[in-house]
Tab-separated table of N, CA and C and ligand atoms in Angstrom:
chain	number	residue	atom	x	y	z
A	1	UNK	N	171.500	187.298	115.151
A	1	UNK	CA	171.629	186.129	114.264
A	1	UNK	C	173.032	186.069	113.680
A	2	UNK	N	173.639	184.912	113.701
A	2	UNK	CA	175.000	184.737	113.191
A	2	UNK	C	175.018	184.886	111.668
A	3	UNK	N	176.161	185.390	111.158
A	3	UNK	CA	176.351	185.496	109.710
A	3	UNK	C	177.448	184.516	109.317
A	4	UNK	N	177.198	183.762	108.257
A	4	UNK	CA	178.181	182.780	107.775
A	4	UNK	C	178.462	183.036	106.305
A	5	UNK	N	179.599	182.523	105.826
A	5	UNK	CA	179.861	182.513	104.385
A	5	UNK	C	179.290	181.201	103.855
A	6	UNK	N	178.275	181.334	103.010
A	6	UNK	CA	177.482	180.179	102.595
A	6	UNK	C	178.226	179.330	101.560
A	7	UNK	N	178.204	178.010	101.767
A	7	UNK	CA	178.856	177.089	100.834
A	7	UNK	C	178.118	177.027	99.501
A	8	UNK	N	176.845	177.363	99.488
A	8	UNK	CA	176.037	177.276	98.270
A	8	UNK	C	176.144	178.549	97.421
A	9	UNK	N	175.828	179.702	98.031
A	9	UNK	CA	175.756	180.932	97.239
A	9	UNK	C	177.009	181.794	97.381
A	10	UNK	N	177.861	181.471	98.352
A	10	UNK	CA	179.112	182.198	98.505
A	10	UNK	C	178.970	183.548	99.184
A	11	UNK	N	177.756	183.941	99.494
A	11	UNK	CA	177.528	185.241	100.121
A	11	UNK	C	177.645	185.134	101.640
A	12	UNK	N	177.902	186.274	102.263
A	12	UNK	CA	177.806	186.326	103.726
A	12	UNK	C	176.359	186.600	104.060
A	13	UNK	N	175.725	185.595	104.630
A	13	UNK	CA	174.283	185.669	104.851
A	13	UNK	C	173.937	185.162	106.240
A	14	UNK	N	172.760	185.535	106.725
A	14	UNK	CA	172.330	185.042	108.032
A	14	UNK	C	172.258	183.513	108.055
A	15	UNK	N	172.775	182.925	109.123
A	15	UNK	CA	172.735	181.470	109.304
A	15	UNK	C	171.351	181.062	109.809
A	16	UNK	N	171.120	179.767	109.762
A	16	UNK	CA	169.930	179.212	110.393
A	16	UNK	C	170.056	179.390	111.911
A	17	UNK	N	168.924	179.479	112.579
A	17	UNK	CA	168.969	179.668	114.030
A	17	UNK	C	169.311	178.382	114.761
A	18	UNK	N	168.946	177.255	114.162
A	18	UNK	CA	169.296	175.968	114.777
A	18	UNK	C	169.478	174.929	113.687
A	19	UNK	N	170.173	173.822	114.007
A	19	UNK	CA	170.391	172.795	112.984
A	19	UNK	C	169.059	172.302	112.427
A	20	UNK	N	168.948	172.219	111.098
A	20	UNK	CA	167.683	171.822	110.485
A	20	UNK	C	167.477	170.314	110.457
A	21	UNK	N	168.520	169.558	110.784
A	21	UNK	CA	168.458	168.097	110.772
A	21	UNK	C	169.136	167.588	112.035
A	22	UNK	N	168.797	166.364	112.449
A	22	UNK	CA	169.480	165.784	113.610
A	22	UNK	C	170.903	165.365	113.260
A	23	UNK	N	171.761	165.296	114.267
A	23	UNK	CA	173.103	164.738	114.092
A	23	UNK	C	174.098	165.718	113.488
A	24	UNK	N	175.242	165.160	113.066
A	24	UNK	CA	176.372	165.954	112.596
A	24	UNK	C	176.007	166.766	111.361
A	25	UNK	N	175.253	166.166	110.437
A	25	UNK	CA	174.944	166.874	109.193
A	25	UNK	C	174.138	168.146	109.477
A	26	UNK	N	173.293	168.092	110.487
A	26	UNK	CA	172.519	169.288	110.861
A	26	UNK	C	173.428	170.427	111.289
A	27	UNK	N	174.480	170.094	112.053
A	27	UNK	CA	175.436	171.107	112.502
A	27	UNK	C	176.222	171.659	111.321
A	28	UNK	N	176.612	170.760	110.392
A	28	UNK	CA	177.352	171.202	109.204
A	28	UNK	C	176.498	172.191	108.411
A	29	UNK	N	175.235	171.858	108.209
A	29	UNK	CA	174.344	172.754	107.449
A	29	UNK	C	174.219	174.093	108.163
A	30	UNK	N	174.037	174.062	109.459
A	30	UNK	CA	173.867	175.315	110.213
A	30	UNK	C	175.101	176.204	110.092
A	31	UNK	N	176.293	175.578	110.081
A	31	UNK	CA	177.533	176.358	110.043
A	31	UNK	C	177.904	176.817	108.638
A	32	UNK	N	177.389	176.138	107.600
A	32	UNK	CA	177.912	176.392	106.253
A	32	UNK	C	176.883	176.836	105.226
A	33	UNK	N	175.601	176.757	105.563
A	33	UNK	CA	174.563	177.091	104.576
A	33	UNK	C	173.670	178.188	105.144
A	34	UNK	N	173.435	179.224	104.326
A	34	UNK	CA	172.620	180.325	104.811
A	34	UNK	C	171.134	179.925	104.822
A	35	UNK	N	170.362	180.682	105.580
A	35	UNK	CA	168.943	180.364	105.757
A	35	UNK	C	168.197	180.410	104.424
A	36	UNK	N	168.594	181.332	103.535
A	36	UNK	CA	167.916	181.468	102.249
A	36	UNK	C	168.151	180.225	101.375
A	37	UNK	N	169.422	179.776	101.301
A	37	UNK	CA	169.721	178.583	100.494
A	37	UNK	C	169.070	177.345	101.097
A	38	UNK	N	168.978	177.288	102.418
A	38	UNK	CA	168.314	176.140	103.031
A	38	UNK	C	166.841	176.091	102.612
A	39	UNK	N	166.207	177.236	102.607
A	39	UNK	CA	164.787	177.219	102.235
A	39	UNK	C	164.620	176.890	100.749
A	40	UNK	N	165.616	177.291	99.921
A	40	UNK	CA	165.601	176.859	98.512
A	40	UNK	C	165.668	175.340	98.410
A	41	UNK	N	166.589	174.763	99.196
A	41	UNK	CA	166.737	173.306	99.176
A	41	UNK	C	165.428	172.613	99.586
A	42	UNK	N	164.724	173.179	100.560
A	42	UNK	CA	163.473	172.549	100.997
A	42	UNK	C	162.495	172.419	99.829
A	43	UNK	N	162.487	173.424	98.936
A	43	UNK	CA	161.646	173.339	97.747
A	43	UNK	C	162.144	172.262	96.791
A	44	UNK	N	163.470	172.205	96.598
A	44	UNK	CA	164.057	171.192	95.709
A	44	UNK	C	163.803	169.800	96.282
A	45	UNK	N	163.935	169.689	97.594
A	45	UNK	CA	163.772	168.398	98.267
A	45	UNK	C	162.398	167.783	97.975
A	46	UNK	N	161.375	168.621	97.977
A	46	UNK	CA	160.026	168.117	97.689
A	46	UNK	C	159.995	167.471	96.307
A	47	UNK	N	160.659	168.120	95.339
A	47	UNK	CA	160.682	167.556	93.987
A	47	UNK	C	161.467	166.254	93.949
A	48	UNK	N	162.624	166.203	94.669
A	48	UNK	CA	163.437	164.974	94.699
A	48	UNK	C	162.625	163.839	95.328
A	49	UNK	N	161.952	164.131	96.421
A	49	UNK	CA	161.148	163.102	97.113
A	49	UNK	C	160.067	162.570	96.179
A	50	UNK	N	159.414	163.469	95.462
A	50	UNK	CA	158.349	163.037	94.551
A	50	UNK	C	158.907	162.257	93.367
A	51	UNK	N	160.009	162.781	92.804
A	51	UNK	CA	160.568	162.160	91.610
A	51	UNK	C	161.034	160.732	91.882
A	52	UNK	N	161.715	160.528	93.023
A	52	UNK	CA	162.257	159.203	93.338
A	52	UNK	C	161.361	158.430	94.303
A	53	UNK	N	160.187	158.974	94.590
A	53	UNK	CA	159.235	158.335	95.513
A	53	UNK	C	159.915	157.927	96.811
A	54	UNK	N	160.621	158.892	97.414
A	54	UNK	CA	161.365	158.599	98.628
A	54	UNK	C	160.457	158.650	99.854
A	55	UNK	N	160.782	157.806	100.818
A	55	UNK	CA	160.139	157.828	102.129
A	55	UNK	C	161.220	158.248	103.129
A	56	UNK	N	161.247	159.532	103.536
A	56	UNK	CA	162.363	160.016	104.366
A	56	UNK	C	162.527	159.258	105.689
A	57	UNK	N	161.474	158.592	106.148
A	57	UNK	CA	161.590	157.809	107.387
A	57	UNK	C	162.400	156.532	107.157
A	58	UNK	N	162.548	156.114	105.902
A	58	UNK	CA	163.362	154.945	105.568
A	58	UNK	C	164.836	155.361	105.585
A	59	UNK	N	165.671	154.742	106.436
A	59	UNK	CA	167.065	155.191	106.573
A	59	UNK	C	167.826	155.216	105.253
A	60	UNK	N	167.580	154.246	104.372
A	60	UNK	CA	168.268	154.228	103.078
A	60	UNK	C	167.850	155.420	102.225
A	61	UNK	N	166.557	155.701	102.219
A	61	UNK	CA	166.055	156.840	101.466
A	61	UNK	C	166.584	158.139	102.065
A	62	UNK	N	166.634	158.185	103.392
A	62	UNK	CA	167.122	159.386	104.064
A	62	UNK	C	168.582	159.644	103.675
A	63	UNK	N	169.406	158.577	103.658
A	63	UNK	CA	170.806	158.719	103.262
A	63	UNK	C	170.927	159.245	101.830
A	64	UNK	N	170.067	158.724	100.960
A	64	UNK	CA	170.086	159.179	99.570
A	64	UNK	C	169.751	160.669	99.496
A	65	UNK	N	168.745	161.047	100.254
A	65	UNK	CA	168.305	162.442	100.273
A	65	UNK	C	169.412	163.357	100.809
A	66	UNK	N	170.109	162.896	101.852
A	66	UNK	CA	171.213	163.687	102.409
A	66	UNK	C	172.318	163.841	101.354
A	67	UNK	N	172.572	162.774	100.574
A	67	UNK	CA	173.563	162.858	99.501
A	67	UNK	C	173.181	163.901	98.469
A	68	UNK	N	171.919	163.901	98.079
A	68	UNK	CA	171.421	164.898	97.122
A	68	UNK	C	171.541	166.305	97.704
A	69	UNK	N	171.224	166.423	98.974
A	69	UNK	CA	171.286	167.715	99.663
A	69	UNK	C	172.718	168.247	99.684
A	70	UNK	N	173.692	167.358	100.015
A	70	UNK	CA	175.094	167.787	100.054
A	70	UNK	C	175.551	168.268	98.687
A	71	UNK	N	175.138	167.540	97.652
A	71	UNK	CA	175.504	167.917	96.297
A	71	UNK	C	174.926	169.300	95.972
A	72	UNK	N	173.645	169.479	96.276
A	72	UNK	CA	172.964	170.742	95.964
A	72	UNK	C	173.594	171.913	96.717
A	73	UNK	N	173.945	171.679	97.968
A	73	UNK	CA	174.404	172.772	98.825
A	73	UNK	C	175.912	172.967	98.794
A	74	UNK	N	176.627	172.114	98.029
A	74	UNK	CA	178.084	172.263	97.966
A	74	UNK	C	178.785	171.766	99.202
A	75	UNK	N	178.221	170.748	99.848
A	75	UNK	CA	178.784	170.239	101.091
A	75	UNK	C	179.473	168.901	100.906
A	76	UNK	N	179.687	168.476	99.673
A	76	UNK	CA	180.338	167.186	99.478
A	76	UNK	C	181.726	167.218	100.084
A	77	UNK	N	182.102	166.117	100.721
A	77	UNK	CA	183.387	166.061	101.397
A	77	UNK	C	183.249	166.292	102.894
A	78	UNK	N	182.094	166.805	103.334
A	78	UNK	CA	181.874	166.969	104.780
A	78	UNK	C	181.301	165.700	105.374
B	101	ZN	ZN1	173.442	180.776	100.634
């Protein structure tokens, strides 16, 4: 398993085995976010979806969710 320096926690940690999302953002997450921080985000994501009543299949909602994810994971600017 590859080890990366995580954009979120700053530690050298095991990377995800494959991109967790389709497209470019999935590759960015795989290269820059460790598996542990990704699983943390999955828990946060559930709360964001519930709080804002998001429908991830809706492209606008999905974009909003990706924005929140980038902010949480320290990926803004990518
Ligand atoms: Zn991390």
